[in-house]
PDB file of C-alpha atoms in Angstrom:
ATOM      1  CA  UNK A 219      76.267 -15.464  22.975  1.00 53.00           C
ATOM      2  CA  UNK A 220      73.751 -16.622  25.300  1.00 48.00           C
ATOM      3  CA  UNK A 221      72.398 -13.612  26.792  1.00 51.00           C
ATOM      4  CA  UNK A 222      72.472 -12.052  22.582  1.00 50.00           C
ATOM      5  CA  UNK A 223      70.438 -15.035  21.661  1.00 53.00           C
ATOM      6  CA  UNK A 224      67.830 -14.075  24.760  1.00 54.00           C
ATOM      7  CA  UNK A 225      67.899 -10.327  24.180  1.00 51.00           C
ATOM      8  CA  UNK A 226      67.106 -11.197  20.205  1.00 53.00           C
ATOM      9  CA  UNK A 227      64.530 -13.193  21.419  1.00 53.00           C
ATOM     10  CA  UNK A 228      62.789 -10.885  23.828  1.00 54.00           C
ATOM     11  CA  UNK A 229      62.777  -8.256  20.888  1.00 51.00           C
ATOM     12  CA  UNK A 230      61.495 -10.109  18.527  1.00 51.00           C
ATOM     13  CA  UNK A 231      58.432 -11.006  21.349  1.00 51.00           C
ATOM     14  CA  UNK A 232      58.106  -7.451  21.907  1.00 53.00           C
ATOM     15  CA  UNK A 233      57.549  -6.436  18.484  1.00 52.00           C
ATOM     16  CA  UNK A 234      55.350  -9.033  17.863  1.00 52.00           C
ATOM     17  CA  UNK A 235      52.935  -8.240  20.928  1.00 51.00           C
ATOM     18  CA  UNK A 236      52.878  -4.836  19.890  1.00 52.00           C
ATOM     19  CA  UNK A 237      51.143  -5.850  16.139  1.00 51.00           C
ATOM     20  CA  UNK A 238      52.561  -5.366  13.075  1.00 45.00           C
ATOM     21  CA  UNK A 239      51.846  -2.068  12.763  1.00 47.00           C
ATOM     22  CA  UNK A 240      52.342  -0.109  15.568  1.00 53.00           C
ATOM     23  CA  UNK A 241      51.226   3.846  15.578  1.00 55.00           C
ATOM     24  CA  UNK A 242      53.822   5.918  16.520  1.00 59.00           C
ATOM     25  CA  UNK A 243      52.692   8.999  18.028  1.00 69.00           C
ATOM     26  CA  UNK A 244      54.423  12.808  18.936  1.00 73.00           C
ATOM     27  CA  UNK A 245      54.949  13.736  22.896  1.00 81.00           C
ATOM     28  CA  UNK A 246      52.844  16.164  24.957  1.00 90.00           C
ATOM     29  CA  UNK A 247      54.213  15.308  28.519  1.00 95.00           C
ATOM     30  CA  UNK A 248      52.531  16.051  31.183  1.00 94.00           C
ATOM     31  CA  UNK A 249      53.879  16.023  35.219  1.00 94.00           C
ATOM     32  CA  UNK A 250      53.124  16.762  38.594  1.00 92.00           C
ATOM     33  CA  UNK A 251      54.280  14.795  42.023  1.00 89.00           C
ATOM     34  CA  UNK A 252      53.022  11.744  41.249  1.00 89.00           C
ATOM     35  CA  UNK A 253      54.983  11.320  37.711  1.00 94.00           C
ATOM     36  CA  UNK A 254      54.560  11.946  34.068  1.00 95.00           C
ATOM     37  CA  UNK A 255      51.518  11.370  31.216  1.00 95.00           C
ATOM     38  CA  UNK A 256      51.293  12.050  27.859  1.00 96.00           C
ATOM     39  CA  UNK A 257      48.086  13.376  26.331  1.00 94.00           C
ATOM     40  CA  UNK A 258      46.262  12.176  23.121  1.00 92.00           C
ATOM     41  CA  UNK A 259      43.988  14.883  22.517  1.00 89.00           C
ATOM     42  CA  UNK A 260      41.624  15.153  25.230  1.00 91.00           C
ATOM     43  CA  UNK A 261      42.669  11.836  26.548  1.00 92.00           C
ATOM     44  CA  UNK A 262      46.034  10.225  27.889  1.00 93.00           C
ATOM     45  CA  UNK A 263      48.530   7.255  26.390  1.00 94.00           C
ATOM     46  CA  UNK A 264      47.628   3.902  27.840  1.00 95.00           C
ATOM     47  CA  UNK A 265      49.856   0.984  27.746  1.00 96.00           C
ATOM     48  CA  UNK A 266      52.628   0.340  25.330  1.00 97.00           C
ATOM     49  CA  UNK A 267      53.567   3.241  23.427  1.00 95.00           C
ATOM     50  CA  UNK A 268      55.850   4.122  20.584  1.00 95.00           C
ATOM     51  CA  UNK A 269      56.413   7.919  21.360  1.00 94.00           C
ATOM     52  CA  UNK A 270      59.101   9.663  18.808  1.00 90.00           C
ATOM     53  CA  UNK A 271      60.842   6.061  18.242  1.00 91.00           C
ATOM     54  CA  UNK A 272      61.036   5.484  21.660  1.00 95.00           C
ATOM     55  CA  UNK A 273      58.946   2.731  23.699  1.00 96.00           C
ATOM     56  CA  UNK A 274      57.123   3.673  26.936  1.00 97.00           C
ATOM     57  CA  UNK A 275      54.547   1.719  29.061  1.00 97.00           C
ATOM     58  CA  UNK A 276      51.747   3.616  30.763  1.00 97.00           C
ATOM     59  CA  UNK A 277      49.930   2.298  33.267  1.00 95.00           C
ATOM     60  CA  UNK A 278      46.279   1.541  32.390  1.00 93.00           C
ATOM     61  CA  UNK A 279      42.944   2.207  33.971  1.00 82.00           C
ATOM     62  CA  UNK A 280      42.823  -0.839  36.397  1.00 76.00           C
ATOM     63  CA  UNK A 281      45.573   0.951  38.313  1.00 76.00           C
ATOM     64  CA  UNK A 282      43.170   3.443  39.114  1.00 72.00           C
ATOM     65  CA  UNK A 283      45.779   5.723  41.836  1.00 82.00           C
ATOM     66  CA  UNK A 284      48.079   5.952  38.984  1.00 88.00           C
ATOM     67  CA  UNK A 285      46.479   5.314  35.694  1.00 92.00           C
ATOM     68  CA  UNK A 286      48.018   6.901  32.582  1.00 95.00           C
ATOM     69  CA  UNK A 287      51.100   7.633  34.311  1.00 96.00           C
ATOM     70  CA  UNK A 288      54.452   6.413  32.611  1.00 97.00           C
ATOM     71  CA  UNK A 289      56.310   3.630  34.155  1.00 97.00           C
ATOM     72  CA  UNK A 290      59.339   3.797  35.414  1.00 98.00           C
ATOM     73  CA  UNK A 291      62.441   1.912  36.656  1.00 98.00           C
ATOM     74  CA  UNK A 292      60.383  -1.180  36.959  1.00 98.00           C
ATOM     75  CA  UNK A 293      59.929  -4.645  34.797  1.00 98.00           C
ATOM     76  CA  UNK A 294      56.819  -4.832  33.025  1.00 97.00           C
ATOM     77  CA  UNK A 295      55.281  -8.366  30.946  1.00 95.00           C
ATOM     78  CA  UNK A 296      59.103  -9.439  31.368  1.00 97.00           C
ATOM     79  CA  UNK A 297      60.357  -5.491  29.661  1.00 98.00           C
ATOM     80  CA  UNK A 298      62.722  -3.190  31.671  1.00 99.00           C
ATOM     81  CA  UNK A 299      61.960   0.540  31.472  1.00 99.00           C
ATOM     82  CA  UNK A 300      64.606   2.440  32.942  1.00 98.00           C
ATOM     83  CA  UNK A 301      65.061   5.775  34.599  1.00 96.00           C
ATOM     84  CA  UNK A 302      63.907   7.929  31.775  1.00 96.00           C
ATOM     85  CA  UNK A 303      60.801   5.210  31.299  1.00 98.00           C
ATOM     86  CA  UNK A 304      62.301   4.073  27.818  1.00 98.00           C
ATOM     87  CA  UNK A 305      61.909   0.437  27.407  1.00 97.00           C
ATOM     88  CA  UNK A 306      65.826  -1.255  27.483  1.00 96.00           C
ATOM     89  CA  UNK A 307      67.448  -4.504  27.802  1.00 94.00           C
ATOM     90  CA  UNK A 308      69.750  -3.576  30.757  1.00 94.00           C
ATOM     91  CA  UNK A 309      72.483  -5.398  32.254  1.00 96.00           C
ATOM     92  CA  UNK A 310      72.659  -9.056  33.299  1.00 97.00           C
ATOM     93  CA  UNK A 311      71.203  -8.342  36.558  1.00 98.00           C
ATOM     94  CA  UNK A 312      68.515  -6.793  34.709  1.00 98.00           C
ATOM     95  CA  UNK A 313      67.936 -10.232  32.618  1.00 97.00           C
ATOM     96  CA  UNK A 314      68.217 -12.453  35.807  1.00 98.00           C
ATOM     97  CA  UNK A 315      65.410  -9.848  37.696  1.00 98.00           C
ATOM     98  CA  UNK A 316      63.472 -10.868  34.680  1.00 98.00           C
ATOM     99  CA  UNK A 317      63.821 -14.058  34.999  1.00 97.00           C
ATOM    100  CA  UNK A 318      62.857 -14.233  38.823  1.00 97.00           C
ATOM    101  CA  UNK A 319      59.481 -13.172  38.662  1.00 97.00           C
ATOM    102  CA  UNK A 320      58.790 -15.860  36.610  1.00 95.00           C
ATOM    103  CA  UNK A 321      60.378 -18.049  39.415  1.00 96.00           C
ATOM    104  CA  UNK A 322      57.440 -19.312  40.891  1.00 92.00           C
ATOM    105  CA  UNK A 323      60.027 -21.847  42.944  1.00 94.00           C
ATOM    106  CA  UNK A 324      62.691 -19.534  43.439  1.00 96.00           C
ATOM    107  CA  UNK A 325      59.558 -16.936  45.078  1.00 95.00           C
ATOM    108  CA  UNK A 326      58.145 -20.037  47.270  1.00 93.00           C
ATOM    109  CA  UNK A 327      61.942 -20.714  48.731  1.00 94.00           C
ATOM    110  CA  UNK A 328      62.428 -17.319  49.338  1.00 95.00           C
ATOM    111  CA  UNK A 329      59.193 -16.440  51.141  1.00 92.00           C
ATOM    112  CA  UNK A 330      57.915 -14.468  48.352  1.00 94.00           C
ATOM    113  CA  UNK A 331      55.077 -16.480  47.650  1.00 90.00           C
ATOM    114  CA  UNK A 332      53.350 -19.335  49.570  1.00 79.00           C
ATOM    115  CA  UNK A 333      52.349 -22.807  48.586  1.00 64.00           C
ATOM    116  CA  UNK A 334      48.837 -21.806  48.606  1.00 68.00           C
ATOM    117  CA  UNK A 335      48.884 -19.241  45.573  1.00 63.00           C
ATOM    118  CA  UNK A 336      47.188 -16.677  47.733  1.00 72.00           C
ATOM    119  CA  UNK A 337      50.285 -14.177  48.268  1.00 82.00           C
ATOM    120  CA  UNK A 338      51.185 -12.456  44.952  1.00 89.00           C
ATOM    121  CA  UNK A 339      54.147  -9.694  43.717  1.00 93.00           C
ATOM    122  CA  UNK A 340      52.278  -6.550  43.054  1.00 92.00           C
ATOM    123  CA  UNK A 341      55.367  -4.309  42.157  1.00 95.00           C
ATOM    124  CA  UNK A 342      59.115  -4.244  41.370  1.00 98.00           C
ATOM    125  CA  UNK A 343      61.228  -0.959  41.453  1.00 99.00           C
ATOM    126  CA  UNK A 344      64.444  -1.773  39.754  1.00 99.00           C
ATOM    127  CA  UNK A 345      67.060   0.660  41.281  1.00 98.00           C
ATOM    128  CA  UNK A 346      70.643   1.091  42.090  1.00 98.00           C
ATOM    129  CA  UNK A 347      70.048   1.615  45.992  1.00 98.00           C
ATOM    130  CA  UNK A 348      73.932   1.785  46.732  1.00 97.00           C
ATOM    131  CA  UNK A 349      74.777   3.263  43.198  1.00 98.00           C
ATOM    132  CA  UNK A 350      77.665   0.646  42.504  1.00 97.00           C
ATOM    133  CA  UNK A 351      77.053   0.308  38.959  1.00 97.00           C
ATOM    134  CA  UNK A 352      74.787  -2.940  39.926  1.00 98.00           C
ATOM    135  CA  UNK A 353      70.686  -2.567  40.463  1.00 98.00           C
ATOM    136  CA  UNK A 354      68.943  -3.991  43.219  1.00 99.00           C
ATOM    137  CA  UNK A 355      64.972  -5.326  42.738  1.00 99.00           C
ATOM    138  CA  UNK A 356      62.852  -4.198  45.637  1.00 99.00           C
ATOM    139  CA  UNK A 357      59.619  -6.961  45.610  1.00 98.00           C
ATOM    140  CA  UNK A 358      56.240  -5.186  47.067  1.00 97.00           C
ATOM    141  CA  UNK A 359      54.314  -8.969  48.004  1.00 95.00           C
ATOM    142  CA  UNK A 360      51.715 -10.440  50.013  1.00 92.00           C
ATOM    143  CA  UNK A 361      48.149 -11.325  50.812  1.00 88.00           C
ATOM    144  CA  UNK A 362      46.597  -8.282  50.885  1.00 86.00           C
ATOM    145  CA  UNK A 363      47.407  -4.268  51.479  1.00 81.00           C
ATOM    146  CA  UNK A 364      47.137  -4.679  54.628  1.00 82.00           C
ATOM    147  CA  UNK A 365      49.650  -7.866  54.958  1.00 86.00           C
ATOM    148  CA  UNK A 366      52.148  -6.493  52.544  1.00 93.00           C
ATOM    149  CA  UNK A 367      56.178  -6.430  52.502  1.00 96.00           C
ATOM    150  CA  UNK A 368      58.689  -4.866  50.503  1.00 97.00           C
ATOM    151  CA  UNK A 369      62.107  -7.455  50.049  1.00 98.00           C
ATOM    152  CA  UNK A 370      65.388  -5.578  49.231  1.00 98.00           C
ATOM    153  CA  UNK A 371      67.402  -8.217  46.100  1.00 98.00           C
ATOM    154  CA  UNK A 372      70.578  -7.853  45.674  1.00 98.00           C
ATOM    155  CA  UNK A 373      72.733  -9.237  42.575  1.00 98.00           C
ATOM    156  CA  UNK A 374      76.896  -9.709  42.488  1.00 95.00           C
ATOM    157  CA  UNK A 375      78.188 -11.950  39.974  1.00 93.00           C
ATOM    158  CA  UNK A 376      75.629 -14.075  39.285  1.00 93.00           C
ATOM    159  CA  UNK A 377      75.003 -14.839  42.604  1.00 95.00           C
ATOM    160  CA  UNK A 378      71.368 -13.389  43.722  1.00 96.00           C
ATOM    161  CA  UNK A 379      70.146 -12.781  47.226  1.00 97.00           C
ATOM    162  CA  UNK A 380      67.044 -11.558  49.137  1.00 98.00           C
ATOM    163  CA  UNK A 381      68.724  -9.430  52.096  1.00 97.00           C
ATOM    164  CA  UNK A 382      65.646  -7.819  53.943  1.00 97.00           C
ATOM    165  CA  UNK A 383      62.374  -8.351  54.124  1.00 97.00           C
ATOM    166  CA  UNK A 384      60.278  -4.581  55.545  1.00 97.00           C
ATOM    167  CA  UNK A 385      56.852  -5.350  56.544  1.00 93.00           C
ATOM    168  CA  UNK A 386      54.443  -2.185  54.932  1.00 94.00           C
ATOM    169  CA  UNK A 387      50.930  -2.435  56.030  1.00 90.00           C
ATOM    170  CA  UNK A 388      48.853  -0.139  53.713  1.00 91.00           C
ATOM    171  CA  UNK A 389      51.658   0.801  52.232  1.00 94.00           C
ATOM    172  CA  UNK A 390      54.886   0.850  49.687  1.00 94.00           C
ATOM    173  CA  UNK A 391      57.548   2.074  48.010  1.00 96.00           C
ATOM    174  CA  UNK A 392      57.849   6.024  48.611  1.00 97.00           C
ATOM    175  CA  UNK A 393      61.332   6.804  46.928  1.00 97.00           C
ATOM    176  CA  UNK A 394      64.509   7.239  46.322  1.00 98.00           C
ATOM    177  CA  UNK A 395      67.108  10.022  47.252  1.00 98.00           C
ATOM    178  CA  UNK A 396      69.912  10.007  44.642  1.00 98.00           C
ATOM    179  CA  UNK A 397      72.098  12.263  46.320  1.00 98.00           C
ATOM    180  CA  UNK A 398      71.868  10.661  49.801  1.00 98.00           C
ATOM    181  CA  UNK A 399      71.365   6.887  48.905  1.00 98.00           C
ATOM    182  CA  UNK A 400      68.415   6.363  50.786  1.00 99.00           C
ATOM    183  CA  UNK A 401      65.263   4.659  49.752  1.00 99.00           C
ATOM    184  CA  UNK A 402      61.814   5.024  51.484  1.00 99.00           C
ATOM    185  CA  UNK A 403      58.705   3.065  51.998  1.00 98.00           C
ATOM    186  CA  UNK A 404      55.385   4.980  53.643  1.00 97.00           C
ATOM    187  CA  UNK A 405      52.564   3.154  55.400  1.00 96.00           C
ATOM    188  CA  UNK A 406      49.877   3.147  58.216  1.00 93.00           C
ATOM    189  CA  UNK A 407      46.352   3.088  58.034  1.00 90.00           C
ATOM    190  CA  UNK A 408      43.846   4.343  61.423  1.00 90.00           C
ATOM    191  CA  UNK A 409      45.325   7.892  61.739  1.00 93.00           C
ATOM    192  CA  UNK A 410      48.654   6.258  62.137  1.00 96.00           C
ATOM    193  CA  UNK A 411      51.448   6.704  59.146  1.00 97.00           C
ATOM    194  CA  UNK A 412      54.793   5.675  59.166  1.00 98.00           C
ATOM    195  CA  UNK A 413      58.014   7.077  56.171  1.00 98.00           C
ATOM    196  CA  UNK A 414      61.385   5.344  56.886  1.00 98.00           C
ATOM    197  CA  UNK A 415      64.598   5.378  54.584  1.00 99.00           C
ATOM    198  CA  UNK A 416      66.893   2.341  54.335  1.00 99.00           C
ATOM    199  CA  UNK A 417      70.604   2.809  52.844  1.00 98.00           C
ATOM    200  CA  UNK A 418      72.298  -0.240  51.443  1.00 98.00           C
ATOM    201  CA  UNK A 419      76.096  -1.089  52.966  1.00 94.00           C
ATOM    202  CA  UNK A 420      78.073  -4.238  53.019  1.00 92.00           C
ATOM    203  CA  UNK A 421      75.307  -5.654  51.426  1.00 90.00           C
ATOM    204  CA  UNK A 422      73.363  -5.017  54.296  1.00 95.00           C
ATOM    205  CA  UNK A 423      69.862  -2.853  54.702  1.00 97.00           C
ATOM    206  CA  UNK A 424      70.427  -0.267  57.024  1.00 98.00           C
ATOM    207  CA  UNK A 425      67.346   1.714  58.453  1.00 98.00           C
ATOM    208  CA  UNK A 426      68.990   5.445  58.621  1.00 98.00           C
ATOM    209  CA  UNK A 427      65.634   7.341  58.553  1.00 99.00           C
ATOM    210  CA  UNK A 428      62.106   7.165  60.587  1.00 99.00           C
ATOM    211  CA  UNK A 429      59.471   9.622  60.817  1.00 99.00           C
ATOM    212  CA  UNK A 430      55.465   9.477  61.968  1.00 98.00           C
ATOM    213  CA  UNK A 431      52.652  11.129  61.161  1.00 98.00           C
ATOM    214  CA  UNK A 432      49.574  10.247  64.412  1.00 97.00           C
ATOM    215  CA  UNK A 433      46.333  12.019  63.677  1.00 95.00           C
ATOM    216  CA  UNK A 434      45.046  13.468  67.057  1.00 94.00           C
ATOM    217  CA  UNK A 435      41.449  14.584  67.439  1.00 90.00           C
ATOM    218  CA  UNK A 436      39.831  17.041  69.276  1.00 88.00           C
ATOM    219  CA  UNK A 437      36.453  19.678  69.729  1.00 87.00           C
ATOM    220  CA  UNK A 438      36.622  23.279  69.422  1.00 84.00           C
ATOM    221  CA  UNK A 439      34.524  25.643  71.278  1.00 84.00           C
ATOM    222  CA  UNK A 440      31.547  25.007  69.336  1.00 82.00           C
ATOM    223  CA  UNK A 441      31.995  20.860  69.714  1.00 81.00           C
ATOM    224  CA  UNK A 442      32.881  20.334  66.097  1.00 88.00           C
ATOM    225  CA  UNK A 443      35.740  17.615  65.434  1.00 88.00           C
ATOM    226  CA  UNK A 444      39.548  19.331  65.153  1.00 87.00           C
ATOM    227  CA  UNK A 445      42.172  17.135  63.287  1.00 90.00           C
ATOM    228  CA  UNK A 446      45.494  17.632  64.878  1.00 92.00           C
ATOM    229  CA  UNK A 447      48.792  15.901  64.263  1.00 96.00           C
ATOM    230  CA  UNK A 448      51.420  14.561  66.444  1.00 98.00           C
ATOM    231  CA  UNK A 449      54.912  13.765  64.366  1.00 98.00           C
ATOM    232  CA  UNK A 450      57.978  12.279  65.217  1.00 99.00           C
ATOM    233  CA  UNK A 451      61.330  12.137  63.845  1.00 99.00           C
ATOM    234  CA  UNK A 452      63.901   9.158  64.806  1.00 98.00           C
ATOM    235  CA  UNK A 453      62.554   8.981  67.779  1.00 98.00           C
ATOM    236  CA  UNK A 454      61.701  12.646  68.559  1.00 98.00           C
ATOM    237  CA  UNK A 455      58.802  14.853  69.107  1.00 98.00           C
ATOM    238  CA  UNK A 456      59.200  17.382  66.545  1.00 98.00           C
ATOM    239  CA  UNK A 457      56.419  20.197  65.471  1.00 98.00           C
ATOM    240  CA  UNK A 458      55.136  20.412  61.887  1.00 97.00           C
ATOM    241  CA  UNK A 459      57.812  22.503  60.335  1.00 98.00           C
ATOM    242  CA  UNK A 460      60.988  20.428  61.630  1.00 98.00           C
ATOM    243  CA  UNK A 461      59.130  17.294  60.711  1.00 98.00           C
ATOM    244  CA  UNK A 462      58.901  18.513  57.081  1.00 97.00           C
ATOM    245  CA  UNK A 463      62.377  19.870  56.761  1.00 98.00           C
ATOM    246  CA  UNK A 464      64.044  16.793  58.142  1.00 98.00           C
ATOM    247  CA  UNK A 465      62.765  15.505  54.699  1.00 98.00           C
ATOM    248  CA  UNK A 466      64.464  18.271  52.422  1.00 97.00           C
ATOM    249  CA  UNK A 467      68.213  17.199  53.683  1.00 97.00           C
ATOM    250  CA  UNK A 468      67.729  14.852  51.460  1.00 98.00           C
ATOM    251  CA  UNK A 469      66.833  16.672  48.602  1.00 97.00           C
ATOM    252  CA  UNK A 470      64.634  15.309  45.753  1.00 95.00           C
ATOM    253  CA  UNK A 471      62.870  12.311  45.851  1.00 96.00           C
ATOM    254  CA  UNK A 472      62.300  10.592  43.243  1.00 94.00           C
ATOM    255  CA  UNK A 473      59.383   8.531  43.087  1.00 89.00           C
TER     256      UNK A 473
END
């Protein structure tokens, strides 16, 4: 009864954010590799949107890398959008997820946050990482890009737990391979770039995955500047090809 009374009560919120009126408009998706849009015309859906009876959230212009794009498997304003980016009410972890990022305390104990207000949560990916039924909430925090961490949250029965903390400077959240259970996070900055992928086991964060990316830099015969590459794959020099196939084992990623 308690969790009906809160779900009734974040609906009736929702609606009444979104006016009294809202315009419900017709899709015309949109995709390429960095997600999916939906044009208005000449233009593109921002923000909450009531598309064919069904609520999506597009991201709007102050997210300038990804503006107009539809969210996805995230919590947005206290509002779960799933896989499909339809807004739902999810399951109990879903509501306690919710309820943590408006923890402020529960953020400070956990080294989300610190006492001085000056590290923030930029992002949340809501996914099931070890596809037991039960999401996990992956936290992208800190002080700046270039001090920033992804933590791995796990839920089971109520009880909640931050199990990993994966420093990302310059970087984030990168993916997630459904058919091998991995999830990614990409950084680097200076010509030097990082992907690893993490599986979830025993409740544990497992790193199963680590590639690099090192831009070298040369002259050719005429002293211009040549951008080379040096990669590496757990641990081993590999050449351009191998480094992108060792990606493709594990099929699509969905970002």
């Amino acid at each position: 009864m308690k969790n009906l009374r809160r779900i009734l009560a974040s609906l009736i919120t929702f609606i009444s954010l979104l006016g009294a009126n809202p315009v419900v408009i017709h899709a015309d998706w949109k995709e390429d590799n960095k997600g999916k849009w939906n044009t208005e015309g000449s233009s593109y859906s921002i923000g909450w949107k009531q598309i064919d009876n069904t609520w999506y959230y597009f991201y709007p212009d102050s997210n300038y890398d990804i503006k107009g794009y539809m969210a996805h498997d995230t919590i947005i304003n206290g509002y779960y959008l799933n896989n499909n980016g339809t807004w739902s009410n999810g399951g109990s972890e879903i509501q306690t997820y919710i309820n943590l990022l408006n923890d402020t305390n529960w953020q400070k104990k956990n080294g989300i946050i610190f006492g001085n207000d000056k590290s923030t949560v930029d992002k949340n990916i809501i996914v099931d990482i070890d596809q037991d039924g039960v999401f996990e909430m992956l936290l992208h925090h800190g002080t700046c890009e270039a001090n920033s961490t992804i933590s791995i949250v796990t839920y089971n029965n109520g009880n909640i737990k931050k199990i990993e903390d994966i420093g990302i400077p310059d970087g984030g959240y990168y993916g997630y391979s459904n058919s091998k259970r991995v999830f990614f996070i990409s950084a680097g900055r200076m010509g030097h770039y990082f992907t690893d992928g993490y599986k979830l086991e025993n409740n544990e964060c497992k790193k199963v995955f680590s590639s690099t990316d090192d831009e070298v830099y040369s002259r050719d015969d005429e002293s211009l500047i040549v951008i080379g590459h040096n990669y590496t794959v757990n641990g081993q020099e590999v050449s351009a090809t191998e480094y992108d196939e060792s990606f493709k084992k594990f099929g699509k990623i969905e970002k």
